[in-house]
Coordinates of C-alpha atoms in Angstrom, one line a residue:
X1 CA -15.1 -14.2 -14.2
X2 CA -14.7 -15.7 -10.9
X3 CA -14.3 -19.7 -11.4
X4 CA -13.2 -18.9 -15.1
X5 CA -10.2 -21.0 -16.1
X6 CA -8.3 -19.0 -18.9
X7 CA -6.5 -21.2 -21.5
X8 CA -7.5 -24.4 -19.6
X9 CA -4.4 -23.1 -17.2
X10 CA -5.1 -19.8 -15.0
X11 CA -8.1 -20.4 -12.5
X12 CA -9.6 -17.3 -11.8
X13 CA -10.0 -16.8 -8.0
X14 CA -10.9 -13.3 -7.0
X15 CA -11.2 -9.7 -8.5
X16 CA -8.6 -7.5 -7.1
X17 CA -9.4 -4.2 -8.9
X18 CA -11.1 -2.6 -11.7
X19 CA -11.2 0.3 -13.9
X20 CA -12.7 1.7 -17.0
X21 CA -10.2 -0.1 -19.2
X22 CA -9.5 -3.1 -17.5
X23 CA -9.9 -5.7 -14.6
X24 CA -7.3 -7.3 -12.1
X25 CA -7.4 -10.7 -10.8
X26 CA -5.7 -13.0 -8.5
X27 CA -5.2 -16.6 -10.1
X28 CA -3.5 -20.2 -9.7
X29 CA -1.4 -21.5 -12.5
X30 CA -2.7 -25.1 -12.5
X31 CA -0.2 -26.2 -15.1
X32 CA 2.7 -25.7 -12.5
X33 CA 3.6 -27.6 -9.4
X34 CA 1.6 -26.5 -6.2
X35 CA -0.6 -24.2 -8.5
X36 CA 1.2 -20.8 -7.9
X37 CA -0.2 -17.6 -7.3
X38 CA -0.5 -15.1 -10.2
X39 CA -2.1 -12.0 -11.4
X40 CA -4.1 -11.7 -14.3
X41 CA -5.0 -8.2 -16.0
X42 CA -8.0 -8.2 -18.6
X43 CA -7.6 -5.2 -20.6
X44 CA -11.1 -4.4 -22.2
X45 CA -10.8 -1.8 -25.5
X46 CA -14.2 -0.5 -25.3
X47 CA -14.4 1.5 -28.4
X48 CA -16.0 0.3 -31.5
X49 CA -13.5 2.1 -34.1
X50 CA -11.6 -0.8 -35.8
X51 CA -9.0 1.6 -36.0
X52 CA -8.7 1.8 -32.2
X53 CA -9.0 -2.0 -31.7
X54 CA -6.2 -2.9 -34.2
X55 CA -4.1 0.0 -32.5
X56 CA -4.9 -1.2 -29.1
X57 CA -3.9 -5.0 -30.4
X58 CA -0.4 -3.5 -31.8
X59 CA 0.2 -1.6 -28.4
X60 CA -0.8 -4.8 -26.5
X61 CA 1.8 -7.0 -28.5
X62 CA 4.5 -4.4 -27.9
X63 CA 3.9 -3.9 -24.6
X64 CA 4.0 -7.5 -23.7
X65 CA 7.2 -7.7 -25.3
X66 CA 8.7 -4.6 -23.2
X67 CA 7.2 -6.4 -20.1
X68 CA 8.7 -9.8 -21.0
X69 CA 12.0 -8.0 -21.8
X70 CA 12.0 -5.9 -18.2
X71 CA 10.9 -9.1 -16.3
X72 CA 14.6 -10.2 -16.6
X73 CA 15.7 -7.8 -13.9
X74 CA 15.2 -9.3 -10.7
X75 CA 13.3 -6.4 -9.3
X76 CA 10.7 -6.5 -11.6
X77 CA 7.8 -8.7 -12.1
X78 CA 8.2 -11.7 -14.9
X79 CA 5.6 -11.4 -17.4
X80 CA 4.2 -15.0 -17.7
X81 CA 1.7 -15.1 -20.7
X82 CA -0.3 -13.1 -22.8
X83 CA -3.2 -13.8 -25.2
X84 CA -5.8 -12.6 -26.9
X85 CA -9.8 -14.0 -26.4
X86 CA -12.9 -12.5 -27.6
X87 CA -11.5 -9.6 -28.5
X88 CA -10.1 -8.9 -24.9
X89 CA -6.5 -9.1 -24.0
X90 CA -5.0 -10.8 -20.9
X91 CA -1.7 -10.2 -19.4
X92 CA -0.3 -12.7 -16.8
X93 CA 2.3 -11.5 -14.2
X94 CA 4.5 -12.8 -11.2
X95 CA 2.8 -12.3 -8.0
X96 CA 5.0 -10.6 -5.5
X97 CA 4.2 -10.9 -1.8
X98 CA 5.4 -7.9 0.1
X99 CA 4.1 -4.1 0.7
X100 CA 4.2 -1.2 -0.7
X101 CA 6.1 2.0 0.3
X102 CA 3.0 3.8 1.3
X103 CA 2.6 1.9 4.2
X104 CA 6.1 3.0 5.4
X105 CA 6.2 6.6 4.3
X106 CA 3.8 7.9 7.1
X107 CA 3.0 11.2 7.6
X108 CA 5.1 12.9 10.2
X109 CA 7.5 10.4 10.3
X110 CA 11.3 11.2 8.7
X111 CA 13.5 8.5 7.5
X112 CA 17.0 8.7 8.2
X113 CA 19.5 10.4 5.3
X114 CA 21.1 6.7 5.2
X115 CA 17.8 5.0 4.7
X116 CA 17.3 7.5 2.0
X117 CA 20.4 7.0 0.2
X118 CA 20.1 3.3 0.5
X119 CA 16.6 3.5 -1.1
X120 CA 17.7 5.8 -3.6
X121 CA 20.7 3.3 -4.6
X122 CA 18.4 0.5 -5.0
X123 CA 15.4 2.2 -6.9
X124 CA 17.8 3.9 -9.1
X125 CA 19.5 0.6 -10.1
X126 CA 16.4 -0.6 -11.4
X127 CA 15.2 2.4 -13.3
X128 CA 18.8 2.6 -14.8
X129 CA 17.9 -1.0 -16.4
X130 CA 14.4 0.4 -17.4
X131 CA 15.6 3.3 -19.0
X132 CA 18.2 1.0 -21.0
X133 CA 15.3 -0.5 -22.4
X134 CA 14.3 2.9 -23.8
X135 CA 11.0 2.5 -21.3
X136 CA 9.7 5.4 -19.2
X137 CA 7.7 4.2 -16.2
X138 CA 5.5 7.2 -15.9
X139 CA 3.7 6.3 -12.7
X140 CA 6.8 5.8 -9.9
X141 CA 5.4 6.6 -6.6
X142 CA 5.5 4.9 -3.0
X143 CA 2.3 2.7 -3.9
X144 CA 4.5 1.0 -6.9
X145 CA 7.4 0.2 -5.0
X146 CA 7.3 -3.0 -3.3
X147 CA 9.3 -4.5 -0.2
X148 CA 9.3 -7.7 -0.9
X149 CA 8.8 -10.2 2.2
X150 CA 11.2 -12.7 1.2
X151 CA 14.5 -11.1 1.2
X152 CA 13.5 -7.4 1.8
X153 CA 14.3 -5.9 -1.5
X154 CA 12.4 -3.2 -3.5
X155 CA 10.6 -4.3 -6.8
X156 CA 9.2 -2.0 -9.0
X157 CA 5.8 -2.4 -10.4
X158 CA 2.7 -1.3 -12.6
X159 CA 4.1 -1.6 -16.1
X160 CA 1.8 -2.5 -18.6
X161 CA -0.2 -2.0 -21.9
X162 CA -3.1 -0.5 -20.0
X163 CA -1.5 2.7 -19.9
X164 CA -0.8 3.0 -23.6
X165 CA -4.3 1.7 -24.1
X166 CA -6.0 4.1 -21.7
X167 CA -3.7 7.1 -23.5
X168 CA -5.3 5.7 -27.1
X169 CA -8.9 5.5 -25.8
X170 CA -8.7 9.0 -24.4
X171 CA -6.8 10.8 -27.6
X172 CA -9.1 9.0 -30.1
X173 CA -12.3 10.4 -27.9
X174 CA -10.9 13.8 -27.5
X175 CA -10.0 14.0 -31.1
X176 CA -6.3 15.2 -30.1
X177 CA -2.9 14.4 -32.0
X178 CA -1.2 14.6 -28.5
X179 CA -0.2 12.3 -25.7
X180 CA -2.6 12.0 -22.6
X181 CA -0.8 12.6 -19.4
X182 CA -0.4 9.3 -17.4
X183 CA 1.0 9.5 -13.9
X184 CA -0.2 10.6 -10.3
X185 CA -0.2 14.1 -9.2
X186 CA 2.5 15.1 -7.2
X187 CA 4.9 12.8 -8.6
X188 CA 4.3 13.8 -11.9
X189 CA 6.7 16.6 -13.5
X190 CA 5.2 19.3 -15.5
X191 CA 6.1 17.9 -19.2
X192 CA 4.6 15.0 -18.2
X193 CA 1.3 16.6 -17.0
X194 CA 0.7 17.9 -20.6
X195 CA 1.7 14.3 -22.2
X196 CA 5.6 14.6 -22.9
X197 CA 7.4 12.3 -20.6
X198 CA 11.0 12.0 -20.7
X199 CA 13.4 9.8 -18.5
X200 CA 13.8 12.7 -16.4
X201 CA 10.2 12.7 -15.5
X202 CA 10.9 9.3 -13.8
X203 CA 13.8 10.8 -12.0
X204 CA 11.7 13.6 -10.6
X205 CA 8.8 11.4 -9.5
X206 CA 11.7 9.2 -7.5
X207 CA 13.2 12.5 -6.0
X208 CA 9.6 13.5 -4.9
X209 CA 9.6 9.9 -3.3
X210 CA 12.9 10.4 -1.4
X211 CA 11.8 14.1 -0.4
X212 CA 8.7 12.4 1.1
X213 CA 10.7 10.2 3.0
X214 CA 13.1 12.8 4.3
X215 CA 10.3 15.4 5.3
X216 CA 7.2 13.1 6.3
X217 CA 5.1 15.0 4.3
X218 CA 3.1 14.0 1.0
X219 CA 4.0 16.3 -2.0
X220 CA 0.6 18.0 -1.8
X221 CA 2.0 19.1 1.5
X222 CA 5.1 20.8 0.2
X223 CA 5.4 24.2 -1.1
X224 CA 7.4 25.9 -3.9
X225 CA 9.9 28.8 -2.9
X226 CA 8.3 31.8 -4.5
X227 CA 11.5 33.4 -5.5
X228 CA 12.9 30.4 -7.6
X229 CA 9.6 28.3 -8.3
X230 CA 11.5 25.2 -7.1
X231 CA 10.2 22.7 -4.2
X232 CA 10.8 24.3 -0.9
X233 CA 11.4 21.2 1.4
X234 CA 14.6 21.5 3.1
X235 CA 13.6 23.1 6.2
X236 CA 11.5 20.0 7.0
X237 CA 14.2 17.6 6.8
X238 CA 17.6 16.5 8.5
X239 CA 20.2 16.1 5.6
X240 CA 23.4 17.1 4.6
X241 CA 23.9 19.5 2.0
X242 CA 25.7 17.2 -0.4
X243 CA 22.5 14.9 -0.3
X244 CA 20.4 17.7 -0.5
X245 CA 22.0 19.0 -3.7
X246 CA 21.6 15.8 -5.4
X247 CA 17.7 15.3 -4.7
X248 CA 17.1 19.0 -5.3
X249 CA 18.7 18.4 -9.0
X250 CA 16.1 15.5 -9.3
X251 CA 13.2 17.6 -8.7
X252 CA 14.0 20.5 -10.7
X253 CA 10.5 22.1 -12.1
X254 CA 12.1 22.1 -15.8
X255 CA 13.5 19.0 -17.1
X256 CA 16.3 20.6 -18.7
X257 CA 17.7 21.3 -15.1
X258 CA 17.3 17.9 -14.2
X259 CA 19.5 15.0 -14.1
X260 CA 18.9 13.2 -17.5
X261 CA 19.7 9.6 -16.5
X262 CA 19.8 7.4 -13.3
X263 CA 23.3 6.6 -14.2
X264 CA 24.1 10.2 -13.6
X265 CA 22.4 10.4 -10.0
X266 CA 24.1 7.1 -9.0
X267 CA 27.3 9.0 -10.0
X268 CA 26.8 12.0 -8.0
X269 CA 25.5 9.8 -5.1
X270 CA 28.5 7.4 -5.2
X271 CA 30.6 9.6 -2.9
X272 CA 28.3 10.5 -0.7
X273 CA 26.9 7.1 -0.2
X274 CA 30.8 5.8 0.5
X275 CA 31.0 8.9 3.1
X276 CA 27.8 8.3 4.8
X277 CA 27.0 5.6 7.2
X278 CA 23.9 4.1 5.0
X279 CA 21.6 2.4 7.2
X280 CA 21.5 -1.3 6.2
X281 CA 18.2 -2.7 4.9
X282 CA 16.4 -4.2 8.1
X283 CA 15.0 -7.8 7.8
X284 CA 11.1 -7.8 7.4
X285 CA 10.3 -10.6 9.6
X286 CA 6.9 -11.6 9.7
X287 CA 6.3 -11.1 13.8
X288 CA 2.9 -12.3 15.5
X289 CA 1.8 -8.7 15.7
X290 CA 1.5 -8.3 12.0
X291 CA -1.7 -10.1 11.6
X292 CA -2.9 -7.4 9.2
X293 CA -0.2 -8.0 6.5
X294 CA -1.8 -8.5 3.2
X295 CA -0.7 -9.6 -0.3
X296 CA 0.5 -7.3 -2.8
X297 CA 0.0 -8.3 -6.6
X298 CA 2.2 -7.1 -9.0
X299 CA 0.0 -5.1 -11.2
X300 CA -2.0 -3.3 -8.9
X301 CA -0.6 -2.9 -5.4
X302 CA -3.0 -4.4 -2.7
X303 CA -1.1 -4.1 0.6
X304 CA -1.7 -4.9 4.1
X305 CA -3.6 -2.1 5.5
X306 CA -1.9 0.6 8.0
X307 CA -3.0 3.5 10.1
X308 CA -1.7 6.9 9.0
X309 CA 0.8 7.3 11.2
X310 CA 1.7 3.7 12.1
X311 CA 2.4 0.9 10.1
X312 CA 1.3 -2.5 10.3
X313 CA -2.2 -1.8 12.3
X314 CA -3.6 -5.3 13.0
X315 CA -6.8 -5.3 10.8
X316 CA -9.5 -5.2 13.0
X317 CA -11.7 -8.4 12.3
X318 CA -14.4 -10.7 13.9
X319 CA -13.3 -13.8 16.1
X320 CA -10.8 -15.9 14.8
X321 CA -10.3 -19.4 15.1
X322 CA -6.3 -19.7 16.1
X323 CA -4.9 -17.5 18.4
X324 CA -1.4 -15.6 18.6
X325 CA 0.1 -13.5 21.4
X326 CA -1.1 -10.5 19.8
X327 CA -4.4 -11.3 18.1
X328 CA -7.7 -10.3 19.0
X329 CA -9.1 -12.4 21.9
X330 CA -10.5 -14.9 19.7
X331 CA -13.5 -15.4 21.8
X332 CA -16.5 -12.8 21.3
X333 CA -17.5 -11.0 24.3
X334 CA -20.3 -9.7 22.2
X335 CA -23.5 -11.9 21.8
X336 CA -25.5 -11.3 18.6
X337 CA -29.1 -10.1 19.3
X338 CA -32.1 -12.3 18.7
X339 CA -32.7 -10.1 15.0
X340 CA -29.3 -11.7 13.9
X341 CA -30.5 -15.3 12.9
X342 CA -28.3 -18.3 14.3
X343 CA -26.0 -19.7 11.4
X344 CA -26.3 -23.4 10.2
X345 CA -22.9 -25.3 11.2
X346 CA -22.5 -25.7 7.2
X347 CA -22.1 -21.5 7.1
X348 CA -20.0 -21.2 10.1
X349 CA -17.6 -24.1 8.8
X350 CA -17.2 -22.0 5.5
X351 CA -16.5 -18.9 7.6
X352 CA -13.8 -20.9 9.8
X353 CA -12.0 -21.9 6.3
X354 CA -12.1 -18.4 5.1
X355 CA -10.8 -17.1 8.6
X356 CA -7.7 -19.9 8.1
X357 CA -7.1 -18.5 4.9
X358 CA -7.3 -14.9 6.1
X359 CA -4.9 -15.6 9.1
X360 CA -2.4 -17.1 6.4
X361 CA -2.7 -13.5 4.4
X362 CA -4.7 -15.3 1.7
X363 CA -7.2 -12.6 1.4
X364 CA -8.6 -12.8 -2.0
X365 CA -9.2 -16.7 -1.6
X366 CA -10.7 -15.9 2.0
X367 CA -12.9 -13.4 0.4
X368 CA -14.5 -16.2 -2.0
X369 CA -15.3 -18.4 1.2
X370 CA -17.0 -15.4 3.2
X371 CA -19.2 -15.0 0.1
X372 CA -20.0 -18.4 -0.6
X373 CA -21.1 -18.2 3.3
X374 CA -23.3 -15.0 2.6
X375 CA -24.7 -16.9 -0.4
X376 CA -25.9 -19.7 1.8
X377 CA -27.2 -17.4 4.7
X378 CA -26.9 -13.6 3.7
X379 CA -28.7 -12.7 7.0
X380 CA -25.6 -13.6 9.1
X381 CA -23.8 -10.6 10.6
X382 CA -20.7 -12.9 11.1
X383 CA -20.3 -13.6 7.5
X384 CA -20.5 -9.8 6.8
X385 CA -18.0 -8.8 9.1
X386 CA -15.4 -11.3 8.1
X387 CA -15.9 -10.2 4.4
X388 CA -15.3 -6.6 5.7
X389 CA -12.0 -7.6 7.1
X390 CA -10.8 -9.4 3.5
X391 CA -12.1 -6.4 1.9
X392 CA -10.0 -4.2 3.9
X393 CA -7.1 -6.4 3.2
X394 CA -7.4 -5.8 0.0
X395 CA -7.6 -2.3 0.0
X396 CA -11.5 -2.3 -1.2
X397 CA -12.5 0.2 1.4
X398 CA -15.6 1.5 -0.1
X399 CA -17.1 -2.5 -0.5
X400 CA -15.4 -3.1 3.2
X401 CA -17.8 -0.2 4.3
X402 CA -20.8 -1.5 2.6
X403 CA -20.1 -4.9 4.4
X404 CA -19.7 -3.7 7.7
X405 CA -22.9 -1.8 7.5
X406 CA -24.7 -4.8 6.3
X407 CA -23.2 -6.5 9.6
X408 CA -24.2 -3.9 11.8
X409 CA -27.7 -3.7 10.1
X410 CA -28.2 -7.1 11.1
X411 CA -26.5 -6.9 14.6
X412 CA -25.9 -3.3 15.9
X413 CA -24.0 -4.8 18.8
X414 CA -21.1 -6.4 15.9
X415 CA -18.2 -4.2 17.7
X416 CA -15.9 -6.2 15.1
X417 CA -17.9 -4.8 12.1
X418 CA -17.7 -1.0 13.7
X419 CA -14.1 -1.6 13.9
X420 CA -13.6 -2.7 10.3
X421 CA -16.0 -0.1 9.3
X422 CA -13.5 2.6 11.3
X423 CA -10.4 1.0 9.7
X424 CA -11.9 1.8 5.9
X425 CA -13.0 5.0 6.9
X426 CA -9.6 6.0 8.1
X427 CA -8.1 4.7 4.8
X428 CA -10.3 7.1 2.9
X429 CA -9.0 9.9 5.1
X430 CA -12.7 10.2 6.5
X431 CA -11.3 10.8 10.2
X432 CA -14.1 11.8 12.1
X433 CA -16.4 9.2 11.0
X434 CA -13.7 6.7 11.6
X435 CA -13.5 7.9 15.0
X436 CA -17.1 7.7 15.5
X437 CA -17.0 4.1 14.4
X438 CA -14.5 3.1 17.0
X439 CA -16.1 5.1 19.7
X440 CA -19.3 3.0 19.0
X441 CA -17.0 -0.2 18.7
X442 CA -15.4 0.4 22.4
X443 CA -18.6 1.5 23.7
X444 CA -20.1 -1.8 22.8
X445 CA -16.9 -3.9 23.5
X446 CA -14.5 -2.1 25.7
X447 CA -12.2 -5.3 25.5
X448 CA -11.3 -4.7 22.1
X449 CA -7.4 -3.9 21.9
X450 CA -7.3 -3.4 18.3
X451 CA -10.3 -0.8 18.5
X452 CA -8.8 1.0 21.2
X453 CA -5.6 1.6 19.0
X454 CA -7.5 2.5 15.9
X455 CA -9.4 4.8 17.7
X456 CA -5.9 6.3 19.2
X457 CA -4.8 6.5 15.4
X458 CA -7.6 8.4 14.3
X459 CA -7.0 10.8 17.5
X460 CA -3.5 11.6 16.1
X461 CA -4.9 12.0 12.8
X462 CA -7.1 14.7 14.4
X463 CA -4.1 16.0 16.7
X464 CA -6.1 15.4 19.8
X465 CA -2.9 13.8 21.5
X466 CA -3.8 13.7 25.2
X467 CA -6.9 11.8 24.1
X468 CA -4.7 9.7 21.8
X469 CA -2.5 8.8 24.5
X470 CA -5.3 7.6 26.8
X471 CA -6.5 5.5 23.9
X472 CA -3.3 4.2 23.3
X473 CA -2.8 3.2 26.8
X474 CA -6.2 1.2 27.1
X475 CA -4.8 -0.8 24.1
X476 CA -1.5 -1.6 25.8
X477 CA -3.3 -2.6 29.0
X478 CA -5.4 -5.3 26.9
X479 CA -2.5 -6.3 24.8
X480 CA 0.9 -5.4 26.1
X481 CA 2.7 -7.1 23.3
X482 CA 1.3 -4.8 20.5
X483 CA 4.5 -3.0 19.1
X484 CA 2.1 -0.8 17.2
X485 CA 0.0 0.3 19.9
X486 CA 3.4 1.5 21.9
X487 CA 4.3 3.3 18.8
X488 CA 1.1 5.3 18.5
X489 CA 1.8 6.0 22.4
X490 CA 5.3 6.9 21.7
X491 CA 4.0 9.5 19.1
X492 CA 1.6 10.9 21.0
X493 CA 3.7 11.7 23.8
X494 CA 6.4 12.7 21.6
X495 CA 3.4 15.7 20.2
X496 CA 3.1 16.2 23.6
X497 CA 6.9 17.1 24.3
X498 CA 7.4 14.4 26.8
X499 CA 10.2 13.1 24.9
X500 CA 11.9 10.8 27.3
X501 CA 8.6 9.0 27.7
X502 CA 8.3 8.7 24.4
X503 CA 11.8 7.4 24.0
X504 CA 11.3 4.8 26.3
X505 CA 7.7 3.7 24.8
X506 CA 9.7 3.3 21.4
X507 CA 12.3 1.3 22.9
X508 CA 9.8 -1.2 24.6
X509 CA 8.0 -1.3 21.0
X510 CA 11.6 -2.2 19.4
X511 CA 11.8 -5.1 22.3
X512 CA 8.8 -6.4 20.8
X513 CA 9.6 -5.9 17.2
X514 CA 13.4 -5.4 17.2
X515 CA 13.6 -6.5 13.2
X516 CA 10.8 -4.4 12.1
X517 CA 12.4 -1.3 10.5
X518 CA 9.6 1.0 10.9
X519 CA 9.2 0.4 14.5
X520 CA 13.1 1.1 14.9
X521 CA 12.7 4.0 12.8
X522 CA 10.6 5.9 15.3
X523 CA 13.2 5.1 17.8
X524 CA 16.1 6.3 15.9
X525 CA 14.6 9.3 14.5
X526 CA 13.9 10.6 17.8
X527 CA 17.0 9.6 19.1
X528 CA 18.6 11.7 16.6
X529 CA 16.3 14.3 17.0
X530 CA 17.4 14.7 20.9
X531 CA 21.1 14.3 20.1
X532 CA 20.6 17.0 17.5
X533 CA 19.1 19.6 20.2
X534 CA 21.5 18.5 22.8

């Protein structure tokens, strides 16, 4: 599909994701001024049964009409086109640049009650509109809620015919008359798990997201109250009784005991919102330290890569052609061994173009350039290392590992590739392997600040806080302007019960990134905790 121009208009630039029933691509709309980016989803009904195909077509047309209607809301991606070609269906949707909430809901970090109330008020307003259109989303979760870079507002994504068609295919294959569950474990209530979703199923999922924000714990880590069968979460959060009661009702195990509409939840929250100092949404300014920010598509969430505990970890990369105050040293300190051939100027020029695109957060386009460079010279470790960077930014972590491994096979001393490998492994929750990759990277090149920062993140994940502190300190010595290395340091200090030092470290991080809600959130959370204890 790469290079294909659909309908003489939508030029496919790069694949973003794939599954059994469809593929998603970033494209540019050449009919509009400036050729703006869009997202193209290709749906591929695989059954040869004529009834299945005709039903899939009907569902596709119906869902396209629904998407078009939903897109009239300012916080839902617009449907730009839908068409059929060669017995395959295509959806074209608005491309949203932002980050999904899975990058803000970090393990061990609790949002304040005011932040959660603001979040609920915003998302419930969207959900109220969706339900008024007689639509059940069925997959509300942090990864499907995007905070736009342009205005900091939340957008709800991942509506589409692929859910209906996937259900249809599976139902036909198992010859069952019932619906097939669509959703994500942990956020999906019992009735939805058996294929019978209701409006209250979406309310449950949104409530679980609020619980995750308040507790700093993903759903799978929370337990049930053995006496009631309901979720036991309050002991892990600092929240008022009034707000807790609302959230409790959102996440009741039986749908009959839950709120039946988003309007009901908003009504009950109304008095609480007026009485509570609700945190104002922080502007999400793109500061120099956020060199790892990625672009998020509207059909599948593709976000900048972030460590498990600290958002916005700078993406480990090969040397870049431009510098910022917080970027890695653009001059490589590791020379390639003789087994890695010297690239010709043409290949390096292509890689440099890709690097410029990457630095401007155009990751899919950058990947195209790196692939072109590899096509010219597939034995050049720099091209493979850059490819790993782009794949990490696109959240294609398994492919990133393969690219990094290819780079290190060509040049065992490529510390940038090893850092990319560690980053991808961390995102796949393979923490011991990630730590080993970072260990090797800093052994080869002890001056890579982002490798030390990545190492500290892994050590935090493994609860080795003294070692994490040492690695964070090394990262800070190499780059004192990295707010997230400071946050790593503060988090390790906090876990070591050195609260005064942790708070001072968070203050330094806030001084560097005062407009970043996540950085500020670490400081505010600890301040609130210390005041409560005092």
